[in-house]
Structure formats: structure tokens, C-alpha cells
Amino acid sequence: MLILQKEEMKPEIKNCQNCQKDFTIETEDFNFYEKIKVPAPTWCPECRLIRRQASINTWSLYWRNCDICNERAMSMHSPDKKIKVFCPKCWWSDSWDGTEYGMDYDPSRPFLEQVEELKNKTPFVSTESLYSSLKNSNYSNGIAWSKDCFQVFWADYCDNVCYSSMLNSLKYSSDCLRGDKSELCHGSVDFINNYRTFFSDQTGECVDVWFSRNCYSCTNCIGCVNLRGASNCIFNVKYSKEDYIEKVKELKLDSWDSLQELNKKAHEFWLTQPYREYSGDSRNVNSTGEYIYECRNSKEIYIGQELENCKWCQFVTVASTKDSYDYSGWGNKAELMYDSVQVGEGVSNIKFSYYSTNDVANLEYCIWNTSAKNNFGCVSLKRKNYCILNKQYSKEEYEKLKEKIIADMKVDPYIDKVGRKFFYGEFFPPEMSLFPYNKSNAMRFFPKTKEEVLALGYDWDDAESPAHSTTIKSENLPGTIAETTDAILDEIIECSNCKRGYKIVQGELNLLRKMGLPVPHECPKCRENERFARMTKPGMHHRDCDKCGIQIYTPYAPEDPKIVYCVKCYQAEFA
């Protein structure tokens, strides 16, 4: 019998429906889309990422009363947003499951229009955190299994941490970003297995390291770059143990003014030393991206841990994830994920969905589904299967109606306010986001002006955080923590950068005393912005290695003044 082999799709250049720029769909991409039975996307990879990130909010929090118990709680949702919001205790309770809001499908209307109607009826949880696993950590978001944390975001297993993001097993630390399995760290970015590391980037297995970059297994180093196994070094100059101790005394690391001077000098020195082609480890195989670790056959990844056969995935920080495209957070045994965001923990075959967790599978166009399987277009649904628009069906009824809706979506698309068409196979339209663009995660990584945002069909919020009258200017703060009394807790300090008022909280003061650091002169938001500015952003570029001249694929654009080496040259000189 003659068996005809299906011809592979050839690479195809498409024009993005959103930004009108050309992008290429490769043969491997077509193979993936065929595998999960979705059409090829009409938006380019960057626009798809921005659209997903605009649908979630991690860092913009408000006070809002629960619509059941009326208790005031921190919320991702502004009190001005006309939706139902429950505090975590009420949302996760067994008193409701979401089917109370079930709707019949109306074939005369676009399906996504009906999902939007359902979304305006169902209650949303105030924060993304797993509240039952938290102790004294109510003023945080996207956090689980932690205690005594304040203003901590996207974190697990943390203890006594404040003003920090993207963490795992961090203890007694503050003002950190992307910290893992470390203790007594402050002002540092991208580090693992550290103890007492301050104002440093890309470090690991370090003890008592200050203002250093890309240093590993180092002890007692200040202002150093690209060192391995070093000790008693200042700006890459080696000292005897006795001389190092004397030099440290001269540097006055407990003084605010001295720290500012050292910070300036260190960052100037950093720019004179090479950067690695990308941030990651040597266990990656056939993979590209930034901040990638133990990845195999994965391309265009931004912050990924143990991904296999994946592409255009971001913030997938919990192992492992397989066979996924356009997936933004967070992993933990995830597979066959497509165009979804903030979905994780034993999840499989999820498409065009967000904020869903804990053993969910076969979801499409779903928002806030938990422990649920085989649902289509469901919102705030718990422990239910075979539902469409939150209405329960038998398996046979579900399959039949789902196929009809998909067929309808292919010929009757949702058309948004700027005229873009959303057929089956596209993520939710920007105008259906729960959050204004400037308060969403998209603003963090892809900042835009109000005019740009509105032209792209996203919403914008002009409201500012409440301003408070200040009682002391930052320049009048004590120069060291030894000079700082508990009276600082009663002050409202004027930020040296944005001039808005901020306070020092008791937990923060305790940590500063424990680490011997002076009170910061900038507000938490400005400090947070400075840390994120030290990270490279999503997106890769072609440029030449500044040593051997070969072309490399790197997060550093050709116009970036940094010295960038290919992996081979970097490892030959510094590994």
C-alpha cells in the first residue's frame, strides 16, 4: 500500500497584525502548531509577549475591600475597577465554585465577547498569592510558602525578606531581584547560594562580596568583576588578609556617602571589563536566550530553568517545562503550553489562558481556573471539568459544543476597538485585560507612552498613588545605621529621586541593623526600578564578539557600549 508522506511547511514571512512588522514562522514552528492543533499566529513574538504581560499585574497594589466579608486587603485590582474582588480567604473558600455564574453559548455573538460578559460577573481574587501557605506576609503578591515578608513579589520559600522580587529560598534580605538560596543579601541582582552579598550582580557561592559583577566562589571582594575563587580583592587587586581588613576600614562600608561613592566607581569599573555573550550556565544544549539554565533545544528564552523543546518562553523559573511556545511563567512540570501566562504546577495542554494553577489540563481561553480540566472560556472556576462559559456539560456535550464554538470563531472573529480581528488561536484582545497597561507587567519590560498605549488598544490609568506630606528630607537622614534610632519609623521621608514620601517599616529596619547598612535615601519603587534597570530586557540581537570578531546572538544590542565576548572567548579568559 502506498503511504503518502505529508509535505513539511516551508518557512513563511508574515506581517504582524499589530505592529505591521514582518516576522518569520519557521518549519519547526508550523510543526508545533500542527501538533497542538492551532493556526499560526498573526502577531509577531514580541507583540504576543507584550499582550500576555499586559494581562497580568504583579507590582501595582492597592487597598480594596473584599466584596464578601468587606475586610480591607491588598489587591492587584484598583478600587475603581468595576469588578467583583474577593480577599484570598473568601475566594479560595468552598462556599462557591464558579458554576453559579454559568452562561449558555450564544452562536449569534462572537465567543470572546461572551467571555468578557462572564468576566464581568465572576469574582477575582485580590492577590495571586497562595494565602494558606503564608505567615505574616499579607502585603505581597505572587508569593507562597513564606513568612515575615513585606512587599515581596514572585517568590517561594522566603523568610524575613522585604522589597524584593523573583526569589526562591531567600532569607533575611532586602532590595533584591532574582535571588536564590541565599541569606543576608541586599541590593543585589541575579545570585544564588550567597551569604552577605551587597549591591552586586550575577554572583554565586559568594561570601562578603560588595559591588561586584559576575563573580563566583569568591570571599571578601569589593568592586570586582569576572573573578573565580578569589578572596581579599578590591577592584580585582589582590591583598593580603591583613591589608584587606585595613582597606575595608578605610572604605567605611557602613556610611551612606561612602556607599554612593563606591557604587559609582564600581559601575564605571564594570564597563571596562567584558560581559559574557548571555547569562546562563554551561549545561544548556542547543539553546538561545538570556538568564537560561539547563535548557535543551529551546530558543528565544528569557529567564528559563530546565526547558526542553520550547520557544519564546519567559519567566519559567520552576523546573521543568517541555514542548511549549509563547509561555510566560512559571513551569513546575508543565507541558504543551501555548500563548498562556501565569499558569503552573502540574499543568498540561493549556492555550490562550492565564492565572490558572494546580493540576489543570486541556484549558482554552480560561482565566483563574484551579484544579480544573477540559474547560473552554471559563473564568474563576474551581474544581470543575467539562465546562464552557462556566456551565457544566457531559463529556460528549462538551466536546460537541467546543468544536462548534471553534468553528464559529474561525468565521466570526471578535473585532476590537482598533479593528484587529481575533479568530480562534489568538490570546485575548488587549482591551479585555483586567489592568491598564501602565499598571501591568508589560510596562515593567516594555515601557510605552500613554499615546502609544492608547493607539495600540490598551487602557491607561492616570491615577497616581496617594502622596504623603514628608517630615524629613533624605539628605538629613543619619549617615549610618548606628546613628539611626527607632524614631525613624515615625518619619515620612522625601525620596531623593522622585520626591514622593516613603516610610521605613520595622522589619526593614531590623534587617538594615542586622546587615549594618544605612537607611536608603530612595523610596522602594525607585529602588525597585533601579534593580530592574540592571537586568537585560527580553529580546536578542546579532553583534560581533569584541575579542575574536565572530557573530554572536546576545541580549546586548550592537549600539550598547559594553564589551561583550562570545562564550568561548569568555570562558577561555575567565572560567
Short mmCIF file of C-alpha atoms in Angstrom, two decimals, residues 76-525:
data_model
loop_
_atom_site.label_atom_id
_atom_site.label_comp_id
_atom_site.label_asym_id
_atom_site.label_seq_id
_atom_site.Cartn_x
_atom_site.Cartn_y
_atom_site.Cartn_z
CA MET A 76 -3.97 43.79 42.30
CA HIS A 77 -7.21 45.45 41.28
CA SER A 78 -7.80 49.15 41.78
CA PRO A 79 -10.83 50.02 43.90
CA ASP A 80 -12.06 51.98 40.88
CA LYS A 81 -12.23 48.82 38.74
CA LYS A 82 -15.88 47.79 38.44
CA ILE A 83 -15.45 44.07 39.02
CA LYS A 84 -16.05 41.71 41.93
CA VAL A 85 -12.95 41.14 44.05
CA PHE A 86 -12.74 38.72 46.98
CA CYS A 87 -9.99 38.56 49.58
CA PRO A 88 -7.92 35.32 49.34
CA LYS A 89 -9.78 33.67 52.23
CA CYS A 90 -13.17 34.25 50.62
CA TRP A 91 -12.03 33.46 47.08
CA TRP A 92 -10.42 30.13 47.98
CA SER A 93 -13.29 29.05 50.26
CA ASP A 94 -15.55 26.10 49.39
CA SER A 95 -18.70 28.22 49.53
CA TRP A 96 -18.70 28.73 45.75
CA ASP A 97 -17.06 27.16 42.68
CA GLY A 98 -17.91 29.47 39.76
CA THR A 99 -20.70 27.48 38.14
CA GLU A 100 -23.12 29.91 39.82
CA TYR A 101 -22.21 32.34 37.04
CA GLY A 102 -22.61 29.85 34.17
CA MET A 103 -23.89 31.13 30.80
CA ASP A 104 -25.33 29.47 27.69
CA TYR A 105 -23.37 29.92 24.49
CA ASP A 106 -24.99 32.33 22.04
CA PRO A 107 -23.89 31.48 18.45
CA SER A 108 -25.10 34.86 17.20
CA ARG A 109 -22.32 36.69 19.11
CA PRO A 110 -18.51 36.43 18.99
CA PHE A 111 -17.37 33.97 21.63
CA LEU A 112 -14.77 36.27 23.21
CA GLU A 113 -17.48 38.89 23.70
CA GLN A 114 -19.32 36.33 25.82
CA VAL A 115 -16.18 35.51 27.81
CA GLU A 116 -15.88 39.22 28.56
CA GLU A 117 -19.51 39.26 29.79
CA LEU A 118 -18.76 36.30 32.05
CA LYS A 119 -15.59 38.00 33.30
CA ASN A 120 -17.61 41.00 34.43
CA LYS A 121 -19.85 38.72 36.55
CA THR A 122 -17.38 36.43 38.28
CA PRO A 123 -15.26 37.33 41.33
CA PHE A 124 -11.48 37.71 41.12
CA VAL A 125 -9.04 37.07 43.94
CA SER A 126 -7.33 40.17 45.31
CA THR A 127 -3.78 38.80 45.04
CA GLU A 128 -2.11 35.92 43.25
CA SER A 129 -0.56 34.51 46.43
CA LEU A 130 -1.25 31.10 47.96
CA TYR A 131 -2.56 32.66 51.14
CA SER A 132 -2.91 29.43 53.14
CA SER A 133 0.87 28.84 52.90
CA LEU A 134 1.81 32.33 54.17
CA LYS A 135 2.54 33.67 57.63
CA ASN A 136 2.67 37.42 58.24
CA SER A 137 3.18 38.14 54.54
CA ASN A 138 -0.10 39.76 53.51
CA TYR A 139 1.46 42.79 51.81
CA SER A 140 2.99 40.83 48.94
CA ASN A 141 1.85 39.30 45.63
CA GLY A 142 2.66 36.16 43.71
CA ILE A 143 4.17 34.56 46.81
CA ALA A 144 3.85 31.16 48.50
CA TRP A 145 5.31 29.14 51.38
CA SER A 146 6.88 32.20 53.02
CA LYS A 147 6.81 34.03 56.32
CA ASP A 148 7.53 37.52 57.64
CA CYS A 149 7.81 39.00 54.15
CA PHE A 150 6.83 42.54 53.16
CA GLN A 151 6.37 43.81 49.61
CA VAL A 152 7.80 40.63 48.10
CA PHE A 153 6.75 39.53 44.60
CA TRP A 154 7.00 36.28 42.65
CA ALA A 155 8.65 34.34 45.45
CA ASP A 156 8.58 30.96 47.17
CA TYR A 157 10.02 29.70 50.46
CA CYS A 158 11.27 33.06 51.73
CA ASP A 159 11.80 34.16 55.32
CA ASN A 160 12.18 37.74 56.60
CA VAL A 161 12.54 39.43 53.21
CA CYS A 162 11.30 42.85 52.11
CA TYR A 163 11.11 44.87 48.89
CA SER A 164 12.33 42.05 46.64
CA SER A 165 11.18 40.11 43.55
CA MET A 166 11.68 36.78 41.74
CA LEU A 167 13.03 34.77 44.65
CA ASN A 168 13.37 31.24 45.90
CA SER A 169 14.52 30.33 49.40
CA LEU A 170 15.89 33.76 50.30
CA LYS A 171 16.31 34.65 53.97
CA TYR A 172 16.90 37.85 55.94
CA SER A 173 17.43 40.00 52.84
CA SER A 174 16.08 43.17 51.28
CA ASP A 175 16.03 45.06 47.98
CA CYS A 176 16.95 42.01 45.91
CA LEU A 177 15.97 40.77 42.46
CA ARG A 178 16.31 37.18 41.23
CA GLY A 179 17.86 35.74 44.39
CA ASP A 180 18.03 32.04 45.16
CA LYS A 181 19.08 30.03 48.23
CA SER A 182 20.88 32.95 49.89
CA GLU A 183 20.92 34.85 53.17
CA LEU A 184 21.70 38.37 54.38
CA CYS A 185 21.85 39.97 50.93
CA HIS A 186 20.89 43.49 49.91
CA GLY A 187 20.68 45.50 46.71
CA SER A 188 21.77 42.54 44.58
CA VAL A 189 20.52 41.07 41.29
CA ASP A 190 20.77 37.54 39.87
CA PHE A 191 22.54 35.50 42.56
CA ILE A 192 22.49 32.03 44.08
CA ASN A 193 23.93 30.36 47.18
CA ASN A 194 25.31 33.61 48.60
CA TYR A 195 25.82 34.87 52.13
CA ARG A 196 26.24 38.59 52.80
CA THR A 197 26.35 39.88 49.24
CA PHE A 198 25.61 43.55 48.67
CA PHE A 199 24.92 45.73 45.60
CA SER A 200 26.24 43.00 43.25
CA ASP A 201 25.06 41.38 40.01
CA GLN A 202 25.42 37.81 38.70
CA THR A 203 27.17 36.13 41.60
CA GLY A 204 27.13 32.67 43.12
CA GLU A 205 28.66 30.81 46.06
CA CYS A 206 29.97 34.14 47.40
CA VAL A 207 30.52 35.38 50.95
CA ASP A 208 31.02 39.02 51.97
CA VAL A 209 31.07 40.42 48.44
CA TRP A 210 30.24 44.06 47.64
CA PHE A 211 29.65 45.95 44.37
CA SER A 212 30.84 43.03 42.24
CA ARG A 213 29.70 41.52 38.93
CA ASN A 214 29.97 38.02 37.54
CA CYS A 215 31.98 36.65 40.44
CA TYR A 216 31.69 33.07 41.65
CA SER A 217 33.04 31.23 44.71
CA CYS A 218 34.56 34.48 45.97
CA THR A 219 35.06 35.67 49.54
CA ASN A 220 35.82 39.18 50.81
CA CYS A 221 35.75 41.03 47.49
CA ILE A 222 34.74 44.62 46.72
CA GLY A 223 34.19 46.17 43.30
CA CYS A 224 35.39 43.07 41.46
CA VAL A 225 34.46 41.66 38.05
CA ASN A 226 34.79 38.22 36.43
CA LEU A 227 36.66 36.57 39.29
CA ARG A 228 36.54 32.88 40.19
CA GLY A 229 37.54 31.54 43.59
CA ALA A 230 39.12 34.83 44.62
CA SER A 231 39.45 36.31 48.10
CA ASN A 232 40.58 39.58 49.64
CA CYS A 233 40.32 41.55 46.39
CA ILE A 234 39.34 45.19 45.77
CA PHE A 235 38.70 46.23 42.16
CA ASN A 236 40.37 42.98 41.05
CA VAL A 237 43.57 43.75 43.00
CA LYS A 238 44.63 41.01 45.40
CA TYR A 239 45.56 41.95 49.01
CA SER A 240 46.83 40.01 51.97
CA LYS A 241 44.18 39.23 54.55
CA GLU A 242 45.60 41.86 56.93
CA ASP A 243 45.85 44.57 54.27
CA TYR A 244 42.33 43.80 53.05
CA ILE A 245 40.92 44.31 56.54
CA GLU A 246 42.63 47.69 56.77
CA LYS A 247 41.37 48.71 53.33
CA VAL A 248 37.81 47.78 54.28
CA LYS A 249 38.03 50.02 57.33
CA GLU A 250 39.13 52.90 55.10
CA LEU A 251 36.18 52.34 52.74
CA LYS A 252 33.63 52.85 55.56
CA LEU A 253 31.04 50.42 54.26
CA ASP A 254 28.59 51.48 56.96
CA SER A 255 28.38 55.06 55.62
CA TRP A 256 25.73 56.17 53.12
CA ASP A 257 28.07 58.65 51.41
CA SER A 258 30.86 56.08 51.12
CA LEU A 259 28.49 53.53 49.62
CA GLN A 260 27.33 56.00 46.96
CA GLU A 261 30.91 56.79 46.02
CA LEU A 262 31.80 53.10 45.83
CA ASN A 263 28.70 52.33 43.76
CA LYS A 264 29.64 54.94 41.16
CA LYS A 265 33.23 53.78 40.97
CA ALA A 266 32.24 50.11 40.75
CA HIS A 267 29.79 50.58 37.89
CA GLU A 268 32.39 52.57 35.95
CA PHE A 269 34.85 49.73 36.50
CA TRP A 270 32.27 47.13 35.42
CA LEU A 271 32.07 48.77 31.99
CA THR A 272 35.81 48.31 31.42
CA GLN A 273 35.50 44.53 31.80
CA PRO A 274 33.91 42.05 29.36
CA TYR A 275 30.38 40.71 29.63
CA ARG A 276 29.52 37.14 28.65
CA GLU A 277 27.53 36.67 25.45
CA TYR A 278 24.50 35.69 27.52
CA SER A 279 23.74 34.93 31.16
CA GLY A 280 23.37 31.24 31.82
CA ASP A 281 25.29 28.09 32.58
CA SER A 282 27.29 25.52 30.61
CA ARG A 283 24.52 22.91 30.92
CA ASN A 284 22.45 24.48 28.13
CA VAL A 285 22.30 22.42 24.92
CA ASN A 286 21.29 23.91 21.57
CA SER A 287 19.50 26.80 23.27
CA THR A 288 19.44 30.58 22.97
CA GLY A 289 18.24 33.37 25.23
CA GLU A 290 19.12 35.26 28.40
CA TYR A 291 19.19 34.01 32.00
CA ILE A 292 18.79 30.40 30.84
CA TYR A 293 19.85 27.36 32.83
CA GLU A 294 19.84 23.63 31.99
CA CYS A 295 17.81 24.15 28.81
CA ARG A 296 17.74 21.77 25.85
CA ASN A 297 16.66 22.55 22.29
CA SER A 298 14.98 25.77 23.42
CA LYS A 299 15.19 29.08 21.56
CA GLU A 300 14.48 32.72 22.33
CA ILE A 301 14.08 32.10 26.08
CA TYR A 302 14.13 34.86 28.71
CA ILE A 303 14.61 33.65 32.29
CA GLY A 304 14.16 29.90 32.00
CA GLN A 305 15.06 26.86 34.10
CA GLU A 306 15.06 23.34 32.64
CA LEU A 307 13.11 23.94 29.44
CA GLU A 308 13.12 21.33 26.68
CA ASN A 309 11.86 21.81 23.12
CA CYS A 310 10.49 25.27 23.89
CA LYS A 311 10.47 28.62 22.10
CA TRP A 312 9.60 32.21 23.01
CA CYS A 313 9.09 31.38 26.68
CA GLN A 314 9.75 33.76 29.59
CA PHE A 315 9.83 33.70 33.40
CA VAL A 316 9.64 29.90 33.51
CA THR A 317 11.60 29.59 36.72
CA VAL A 318 10.44 26.31 38.26
CA ALA A 319 11.60 23.06 36.62
CA SER A 320 10.55 21.55 34.35
CA THR A 321 8.76 22.59 31.15
CA LYS A 322 8.54 20.71 27.85
CA ASP A 323 7.16 21.24 24.36
CA SER A 324 5.82 24.77 24.87
CA TYR A 325 5.67 28.02 22.88
CA ASP A 326 4.83 31.56 24.00
CA TYR A 327 4.57 30.58 27.65
CA SER A 328 5.26 33.23 30.28
CA GLY A 329 5.51 31.85 33.82
CA TRP A 330 6.01 29.69 35.77
CA GLY A 331 6.54 25.97 34.99
CA ASN A 332 6.77 23.20 37.61
CA LYS A 333 6.03 20.13 35.48
CA ALA A 334 4.40 21.98 32.60
CA GLU A 335 3.99 20.66 29.07
CA LEU A 336 2.23 21.61 25.85
CA MET A 337 1.71 25.19 26.95
CA TYR A 338 0.83 27.79 24.31
CA ASP A 339 0.25 31.54 24.45
CA SER A 340 -0.50 31.50 28.17
CA VAL A 341 0.78 33.38 31.20
CA GLN A 342 0.99 32.70 34.94
CA VAL A 343 -0.08 29.07 34.68
CA GLY A 344 1.87 26.38 36.51
CA GLU A 345 2.21 23.34 38.80
CA GLY A 346 1.38 20.07 37.07
CA VAL A 347 -0.21 21.70 34.02
CA SER A 348 -0.70 20.33 30.51
CA ASN A 349 -2.17 21.42 27.18
CA ILE A 350 -3.13 24.98 28.12
CA LYS A 351 -3.90 27.51 25.38
CA PHE A 352 -4.72 31.23 25.48
CA SER A 353 -5.20 31.24 29.26
CA TYR A 354 -3.85 32.98 32.34
CA TYR A 355 -3.84 32.87 36.14
CA SER A 356 -4.60 29.14 36.38
CA THR A 357 -2.87 26.60 38.56
CA ASN A 358 -2.60 23.31 40.39
CA ASP A 359 -3.17 20.29 38.19
CA VAL A 360 -5.05 21.95 35.34
CA ALA A 361 -5.19 20.45 31.86
CA ASN A 362 -6.85 20.94 28.49
CA LEU A 363 -7.92 24.53 29.08
CA GLU A 364 -8.55 27.11 26.37
CA TYR A 365 -9.48 30.76 26.87
CA CYS A 366 -9.64 30.30 30.63
CA ILE A 367 -8.87 32.75 33.45
CA TRP A 368 -8.38 31.78 37.09
CA ASN A 369 -9.17 28.08 36.78
CA THR A 370 -7.89 25.91 39.63
CA SER A 371 -7.72 22.09 39.80
CA ALA A 372 -9.81 22.02 36.63
CA LYS A 373 -9.66 20.09 33.37
CA ASN A 374 -11.30 20.22 29.95
CA ASN A 375 -12.77 23.71 30.17
CA PHE A 376 -13.29 26.30 27.44
CA GLY A 377 -13.89 30.01 28.03
CA CYS A 378 -14.26 29.72 31.81
CA VAL A 379 -13.49 32.37 34.42
CA SER A 380 -12.92 31.95 38.16
CA LEU A 381 -13.82 28.27 38.08
CA LYS A 382 -12.69 25.82 40.77
CA ARG A 383 -12.50 22.00 40.69
CA LYS A 384 -14.78 21.61 37.68
CA ASN A 385 -14.41 19.72 34.39
CA TYR A 386 -16.13 19.89 31.01
CA CYS A 387 -17.41 23.43 31.39
CA ILE A 388 -17.99 26.13 28.77
CA LEU A 389 -18.64 29.67 29.97
CA ASN A 390 -18.74 28.17 33.50
CA LYS A 391 -21.70 25.94 32.60
CA GLN A 392 -21.29 22.20 33.28
CA TYR A 393 -21.78 19.67 30.44
CA SER A 394 -21.34 15.95 29.98
CA LYS A 395 -18.12 14.95 28.22
CA GLU A 396 -19.97 14.26 24.97
CA GLU A 397 -21.93 17.54 25.11
CA TYR A 398 -18.75 19.44 25.93
CA GLU A 399 -16.76 18.06 23.02
CA LYS A 400 -19.54 18.71 20.54
CA LEU A 401 -20.18 22.29 21.69
CA LYS A 402 -16.46 23.11 21.88
CA GLU A 403 -15.96 22.07 18.26
CA LYS A 404 -18.92 24.22 17.20
CA ILE A 405 -17.54 27.26 19.06
CA ILE A 406 -14.09 26.81 17.49
CA ALA A 407 -15.71 26.58 14.06
CA ASP A 408 -17.73 29.72 14.78
CA MET A 409 -14.62 31.58 15.98
CA LYS A 410 -12.87 30.79 12.70
CA VAL A 411 -15.54 32.62 10.70
CA ASP A 412 -16.93 35.12 13.24
CA PRO A 413 -13.96 36.78 14.98
CA TYR A 414 -14.00 39.25 17.82
CA ILE A 415 -13.10 42.68 16.42
CA ASP A 416 -11.52 45.10 18.89
CA LYS A 417 -11.83 48.88 19.07
CA VAL A 418 -8.88 49.46 16.72
CA GLY A 419 -10.17 46.98 14.14
CA ARG A 420 -7.94 43.96 14.79
CA LYS A 421 -9.58 40.58 14.27
CA PHE A 422 -9.28 37.79 16.83
CA PHE A 423 -10.10 34.44 15.28
CA TYR A 424 -9.65 31.15 17.10
CA GLY A 425 -5.98 30.73 18.00
CA GLU A 426 -5.21 34.21 19.37
CA PHE A 427 -4.82 35.27 23.01
CA PHE A 428 -7.37 37.68 24.49
CA PRO A 429 -7.54 41.17 22.93
CA PRO A 430 -5.69 43.96 24.79
CA GLU A 431 -8.94 45.75 25.63
CA MET A 432 -10.07 42.71 27.64
CA SER A 433 -7.19 42.98 30.12
CA LEU A 434 -8.14 43.43 33.78
CA PHE A 435 -5.37 46.01 34.14
CA PRO A 436 -4.39 49.29 32.46
CA TYR A 437 -1.15 48.90 30.53
CA ASN A 438 0.87 51.21 32.79
CA LYS A 439 -0.10 49.17 35.88
CA SER A 440 0.54 45.80 34.23
CA ASN A 441 3.74 43.77 33.92
CA ALA A 442 4.09 44.89 30.31
CA MET A 443 5.06 48.39 31.48
CA ARG A 444 7.92 46.88 33.51
CA PHE A 445 9.60 45.29 30.49
CA PHE A 446 8.18 47.28 27.56
CA PRO A 447 7.58 50.86 28.74
CA LYS A 448 5.42 52.99 26.46
CA THR A 449 3.88 56.45 26.49
CA LYS A 450 0.19 56.98 27.10
CA GLU A 451 -0.28 57.90 23.45
CA GLU A 452 1.43 54.71 22.26
CA VAL A 453 -0.61 52.58 24.63
CA LEU A 454 -3.97 54.01 23.63
CA ALA A 455 -3.14 53.74 19.93
CA LEU A 456 -2.45 50.01 20.43
CA GLY A 457 -5.85 49.47 22.04
CA TYR A 458 -4.70 49.04 25.64
CA ASP A 459 -6.10 51.02 28.57
CA TRP A 460 -4.23 53.62 30.62
CA ASP A 461 -4.70 54.80 34.20
CA ASP A 462 -3.79 58.41 35.03
CA ALA A 463 -4.35 57.94 38.75
CA GLU A 464 -1.27 58.41 40.93
CA SER A 465 -0.51 56.69 44.21
CA PRO A 466 -1.56 58.86 47.16
CA ALA A 467 1.08 61.45 48.03
CA HIS A 468 2.00 62.00 51.67
CA SER A 469 3.42 65.10 53.31
CA THR A 470 7.03 64.43 54.21
CA THR A 471 8.61 65.10 57.59
CA ILE A 472 12.28 64.76 56.65
CA LYS A 473 14.40 65.09 53.52
CA SER A 474 16.62 62.18 52.59
CA GLU A 475 19.78 64.30 52.82
CA ASN A 476 19.01 64.82 56.51
CA LEU A 477 18.88 61.10 57.32
CA PRO A 478 21.52 59.63 59.65
CA GLY A 479 24.66 58.63 57.75
CA THR A 480 24.96 55.21 59.38
CA ILE A 481 22.60 52.66 60.88
CA ALA A 482 24.39 53.03 64.24
CA GLU A 483 23.15 56.64 64.38
CA THR A 484 19.58 55.62 63.47
CA THR A 485 17.04 55.25 66.27
CA ASP A 486 13.52 53.79 66.21
CA ALA A 487 12.28 57.35 65.73
CA ILE A 488 12.91 56.83 62.01
CA LEU A 489 9.77 54.63 61.95
CA ASP A 490 7.65 57.73 62.58
CA GLU A 491 9.17 59.76 59.77
CA ILE A 492 7.86 60.18 56.22
CA ILE A 493 11.00 60.58 54.13
CA GLU A 494 11.20 62.55 50.89
CA CYS A 495 12.70 60.34 48.16
CA SER A 496 15.88 61.83 46.72
CA ASN A 497 14.79 60.78 43.24
CA CYS A 498 11.02 61.14 42.77
CA LYS A 499 10.39 63.39 45.80
CA ARG A 500 7.46 61.25 46.96
CA GLY A 501 7.14 60.26 50.61
CA TYR A 502 8.01 56.82 51.93
CA LYS A 503 8.41 55.13 55.31
CA ILE A 504 10.82 52.69 56.89
CA VAL A 505 8.98 49.69 58.36
CA GLN A 506 10.07 47.74 61.41
CA GLY A 507 11.09 44.59 59.54
CA GLU A 508 13.19 46.61 57.12
CA LEU A 509 14.91 48.48 59.94
CA ASN A 510 15.69 45.20 61.67
CA LEU A 511 17.32 43.85 58.52
CA LEU A 512 19.37 47.01 57.96
CA ARG A 513 20.67 46.78 61.51
CA LYS A 514 21.47 43.10 61.06
CA MET A 515 23.46 43.86 57.90
CA GLY A 516 25.00 47.12 59.15
CA LEU A 517 23.58 49.19 56.28
CA PRO A 518 22.33 52.80 56.41
CA VAL A 519 18.71 53.75 55.76
CA PRO A 520 18.11 54.14 51.98
CA HIS A 521 17.56 57.62 50.56
CA GLU A 522 15.23 56.49 47.76
CA CYS A 523 11.69 55.16 48.03
CA PRO A 524 11.03 51.42 47.49
CA LYS A 525 9.61 51.96 43.99
#
